[in-house]
PDB file of C-alpha atoms and ligand atoms in Angstrom:
ATOM      1  CA  UNK S   1     134.857  70.699  38.475  1.00 78.00           C
ATOM      2  CA  UNK S   2     138.955  70.514  38.238  1.00 83.00           C
ATOM      3  CA  UNK S   3     140.982  68.270  36.570  1.00 90.00           C
ATOM      4  CA  UNK S   4     144.791  67.940  36.827  1.00 93.00           C
ATOM      5  CA  UNK S   5     146.904  66.158  34.289  1.00 94.00           C
ATOM      6  CA  UNK S   6     150.574  66.028  33.646  1.00 96.00           C
ATOM      7  CA  UNK S   7     151.660  66.037  30.112  1.00 95.00           C
ATOM      8  CA  UNK S   8     154.667  67.034  27.942  1.00 95.00           C
ATOM      9  CA  UNK S   9     154.759  70.576  26.177  1.00 93.00           C
ATOM     10  CA  UNK S  10     153.354  70.693  22.760  1.00 92.00           C
ATOM     11  CA  UNK S  11     155.914  72.210  20.056  1.00 93.00           C
ATOM     12  CA  UNK S  12     155.296  75.842  19.952  1.00 93.00           C
ATOM     13  CA  UNK S  13     153.282  75.619  23.726  1.00 93.00           C
ATOM     14  CA  UNK S  14     154.060  78.751  26.149  1.00 95.00           C
ATOM     15  CA  UNK S  15     156.974  77.177  28.632  1.00 96.00           C
ATOM     16  CA  UNK S  16     154.704  78.999  31.760  1.00 95.00           C
ATOM     17  CA  UNK S  17     157.482  77.110  34.070  1.00 97.00           C
ATOM     18  CA  UNK S  18     160.358  78.833  32.860  1.00 97.00           C
ATOM     19  CA  UNK S  19     158.701  81.879  32.425  1.00 97.00           C
ATOM     20  CA  UNK S  20     157.294  82.643  35.868  1.00 97.00           C
ATOM     21  CA  UNK S  21     160.032  80.816  37.592  1.00 98.00           C
ATOM     22  CA  UNK S  22     162.429  83.563  35.438  1.00 98.00           C
ATOM     23  CA  UNK S  23     159.795  86.356  36.612  1.00 98.00           C
ATOM     24  CA  UNK S  24     159.024  85.313  40.128  1.00 96.00           C
ATOM     25  CA  UNK S  25     162.952  84.692  40.272  1.00 95.00           C
ATOM     26  CA  UNK S  26     163.795  88.323  39.095  1.00 96.00           C
ATOM     27  CA  UNK S  27     161.001  89.735  41.314  1.00 94.00           C
ATOM     28  CA  UNK S  28     162.349  88.144  44.940  1.00 91.00           C
ATOM     29  CA  UNK S  29     165.951  89.158  43.890  1.00 92.00           C
ATOM     30  CA  UNK S  30     164.952  92.520  43.492  1.00 93.00           C
ATOM     31  CA  UNK S  31     163.125  92.611  46.432  1.00 88.00           C
ATOM     32  CA  UNK S  32     165.764  91.279  48.530  1.00 87.00           C
ATOM     33  CA  UNK S  33     168.010  94.172  47.140  1.00 91.00           C
ATOM     34  CA  UNK S  34     165.328  96.826  47.880  1.00 89.00           C
ATOM     35  CA  UNK S  35     165.347  95.598  51.288  1.00 85.00           C
ATOM     36  CA  UNK S  36     169.388  94.703  51.860  1.00 88.00           C
ATOM     37  CA  UNK S  37     170.422  98.472  50.504  1.00 93.00           C
ATOM     38  CA  UNK S  38     167.458  99.802  52.758  1.00 91.00           C
ATOM     39  CA  UNK S  39     165.720 101.454  50.211  1.00 92.00           C
ATOM     40  CA  UNK S  40     162.517 103.725  51.433  1.00 92.00           C
ATOM     41  CA  UNK S  41     159.455 101.269  51.310  1.00 86.00           C
ATOM     42  CA  UNK S  42     156.350 101.523  49.444  1.00 84.00           C
ATOM     43  CA  UNK S  43     153.544 104.089  50.950  1.00 90.00           C
ATOM     44  CA  UNK S  44     149.866 103.024  50.688  1.00 94.00           C
ATOM     45  CA  UNK S  45     148.293 105.569  49.024  1.00 95.00           C
ATOM     46  CA  UNK S  46     144.655 103.857  50.357  1.00 96.00           C
ATOM     47  CA  UNK S  47     145.833 104.168  53.877  1.00 95.00           C
ATOM     48  CA  UNK S  48     147.155 108.150  53.285  1.00 95.00           C
ATOM     49  CA  UNK S  49     143.816 108.839  52.074  1.00 97.00           C
ATOM     50  CA  UNK S  50     140.949 106.663  54.208  1.00 96.00           C
ATOM     51  CA  UNK S  51     143.496 106.271  57.354  1.00 95.00           C
ATOM     52  CA  UNK S  52     142.628 102.345  57.078  1.00 96.00           C
ATOM     53  CA  UNK S  53     144.780  99.733  55.815  1.00 96.00           C
ATOM     54  CA  UNK S  54     144.274  98.494  52.142  1.00 95.00           C
ATOM     55  CA  UNK S  55     143.733  94.315  51.209  1.00 93.00           C
ATOM     56  CA  UNK S  56     147.598  94.106  50.587  1.00 93.00           C
ATOM     57  CA  UNK S  57     148.932  96.868  53.798  1.00 95.00           C
ATOM     58  CA  UNK S  58     151.307  94.839  55.767  1.00 95.00           C
ATOM     59  CA  UNK S  59     152.820  92.856  52.390  1.00 94.00           C
ATOM     60  CA  UNK S  60     156.417  94.368  52.650  1.00 91.00           C
ATOM     61  CA  UNK S  61     156.723  93.570  56.257  1.00 93.00           C
ATOM     62  CA  UNK S  62     155.330  90.202  55.328  1.00 95.00           C
ATOM     63  CA  UNK S  63     157.872  89.964  52.328  1.00 92.00           C
ATOM     64  CA  UNK S  64     160.531  90.808  54.660  1.00 91.00           C
ATOM     65  CA  UNK S  65     159.997  88.630  57.462  1.00 94.00           C
ATOM     66  CA  UNK S  66     159.324  85.723  55.281  1.00 93.00           C
ATOM     67  CA  UNK S  67     162.974  86.455  53.406  1.00 89.00           C
ATOM     68  CA  UNK S  68     164.092  86.619  57.186  1.00 90.00           C
ATOM     69  CA  UNK S  69     163.009  82.993  57.844  1.00 95.00           C
ATOM     70  CA  UNK S  70     160.372  84.277  60.528  1.00 97.00           C
ATOM     71  CA  UNK S  71     157.152  82.856  58.932  1.00 97.00           C
ATOM     72  CA  UNK S  72     155.139  83.044  61.987  1.00 98.00           C
ATOM     73  CA  UNK S  73     155.505  87.072  61.863  1.00 97.00           C
ATOM     74  CA  UNK S  74     155.144  86.963  57.793  1.00 97.00           C
ATOM     75  CA  UNK S  75     151.832  85.195  58.174  1.00 97.00           C
ATOM     76  CA  UNK S  76     150.727  88.043  61.105  1.00 97.00           C
ATOM     77  CA  UNK S  77     151.447  90.722  58.843  1.00 96.00           C
ATOM     78  CA  UNK S  78     149.325  89.595  56.145  1.00 97.00           C
ATOM     79  CA  UNK S  79     148.422  86.049  55.624  1.00 97.00           C
ATOM     80  CA  UNK S  80     147.131  86.229  52.086  1.00 96.00           C
ATOM     81  CA  UNK S  81     150.172  87.657  51.376  1.00 96.00           C
ATOM     82  CA  UNK S  82     152.444  85.245  52.958  1.00 97.00           C
ATOM     83  CA  UNK S  83     150.210  82.299  51.714  1.00 97.00           C
ATOM     84  CA  UNK S  84     150.695  83.905  48.029  1.00 96.00           C
ATOM     85  CA  UNK S  85     154.997  83.644  48.681  1.00 96.00           C
ATOM     86  CA  UNK S  86     154.463  80.144  49.885  1.00 97.00           C
ATOM     87  CA  UNK S  87     152.588  79.190  46.624  1.00 97.00           C
ATOM     88  CA  UNK S  88     155.437  81.379  44.851  1.00 97.00           C
ATOM     89  CA  UNK S  89     158.340  79.170  46.667  1.00 96.00           C
ATOM     90  CA  UNK S  90     156.502  75.855  46.049  1.00 97.00           C
ATOM     91  CA  UNK S  91     155.578  76.874  42.327  1.00 97.00           C
ATOM     92  CA  UNK S  92     159.308  77.534  41.775  1.00 97.00           C
ATOM     93  CA  UNK S  93     160.712  74.564  43.196  1.00 98.00           C
ATOM     94  CA  UNK S  94     157.835  72.670  41.077  1.00 98.00           C
ATOM     95  CA  UNK S  95     158.987  74.517  37.740  1.00 98.00           C
ATOM     96  CA  UNK S  96     162.838  74.209  38.412  1.00 97.00           C
ATOM     97  CA  UNK S  97     162.616  70.443  39.113  1.00 97.00           C
ATOM     98  CA  UNK S  98     160.675  69.831  35.755  1.00 97.00           C
ATOM     99  CA  UNK S  99     162.673  72.270  33.933  1.00 97.00           C
ATOM    100  CA  UNK S 100     165.653  70.384  34.994  1.00 97.00           C
ATOM    101  CA  UNK S 101     164.304  66.830  34.733  1.00 97.00           C
ATOM    102  CA  UNK S 102     162.623  67.506  31.123  1.00 95.00           C
ATOM    103  CA  UNK S 103     159.096  65.988  33.335  1.00 96.00           C
ATOM    104  CA  UNK S 104     155.922  66.199  32.052  1.00 96.00           C
ATOM    105  CA  UNK S 105     154.041  69.502  33.234  1.00 96.00           C
ATOM    106  CA  UNK S 106     151.403  69.936  35.530  1.00 96.00           C
ATOM    107  CA  UNK S 107     148.093  71.324  33.713  1.00 94.00           C
ATOM    108  CA  UNK S 108     144.766  72.290  35.337  1.00 90.00           C
ATOM    109  CA  UNK S 109     141.871  72.398  33.569  1.00 89.00           C
ATOM    110  CA  UNK S 110     138.256  73.247  34.693  1.00 86.00           C
ATOM    111  CA  UNK S 111     135.745  71.065  33.107  1.00 87.00           C
ATOM    112  CA  UNK S 112     132.408  72.806  34.676  1.00 85.00           C
ATOM    113  CA  UNK S 113     131.429  75.838  33.195  1.00 80.00           C
ATOM    114  CA  UNK S 114     131.156  77.480  36.797  1.00 86.00           C
ATOM    115  CA  UNK S 115     134.110  76.416  38.270  1.00 86.00           C
ATOM    116  CA  UNK S 116     135.736  79.549  37.161  1.00 86.00           C
ATOM    117  CA  UNK S 117     133.402  81.132  39.150  1.00 90.00           C
ATOM    118  CA  UNK S 118     133.589  79.035  41.805  1.00 90.00           C
ATOM    119  CA  UNK S 119     137.409  79.692  41.895  1.00 89.00           C
ATOM    120  CA  UNK S 120     136.693  83.634  41.365  1.00 92.00           C
ATOM    121  CA  UNK S 121     134.151  83.330  44.233  1.00 94.00           C
ATOM    122  CA  UNK S 122     136.996  81.508  46.721  1.00 94.00           C
ATOM    123  CA  UNK S 123     139.418  84.078  45.543  1.00 94.00           C
ATOM    124  CA  UNK S 124     137.371  87.131  46.830  1.00 97.00           C
ATOM    125  CA  UNK S 125     136.017  85.538  49.777  1.00 97.00           C
ATOM    126  CA  UNK S 126     140.075  84.769  50.599  1.00 96.00           C
ATOM    127  CA  UNK S 127     140.629  88.593  49.991  1.00 96.00           C
ATOM    128  CA  UNK S 128     137.815  90.136  51.914  1.00 97.00           C
ATOM    129  CA  UNK S 129     138.491  87.753  55.018  1.00 97.00           C
ATOM    130  CA  UNK S 130     142.122  88.586  54.767  1.00 97.00           C
ATOM    131  CA  UNK S 131     141.174  92.652  54.221  1.00 97.00           C
ATOM    132  CA  UNK S 132     139.032  92.072  57.803  1.00 97.00           C
ATOM    133  CA  UNK S 133     141.749  90.327  59.411  1.00 97.00           C
ATOM    134  CA  UNK S 134     144.435  93.350  58.244  1.00 96.00           C
ATOM    135  CA  UNK S 135     141.528  95.988  59.239  1.00 96.00           C
ATOM    136  CA  UNK S 136     141.214  94.304  62.922  1.00 95.00           C
ATOM    137  CA  UNK S 137     144.865  94.119  63.151  1.00 91.00           C
ATOM    138  CA  UNK S 138     145.477  98.076  62.904  1.00 86.00           C
TER     139      UNK S 138
HETATM  140 ZN1   ZN V   1     147.501  99.357  51.549  1.00 52.07          ZN
END
């Protein structure tokens, strides 16, 4: 269903590692600066309208706890956001390593026609489970 391979970038191929390392690094720095400057936190429109937390409620508090090194609290605020931050950190370490060492890049290809649907279904189930958790926690 899913095949992993390591290869060097082809001429003219988009350098995903460099692009997403820069984007996530800039987002992380902006977020850390936002929190350090004690600027107002984003307000949830869904919560304001319905009185119920949305799928991503707790994301800012989860990220703030993560940046302060309180991983258990980051998980408690929003597990899916916590896992997303962990995935970004792992990707950034990988991207930095392959960029600095000019090593082959990891590429993922879906080999079965239904693999894309299976991945999308898994993401939807995880999102709904996370939303259920956030609703129960509120
Ligand atoms: Zn929300």
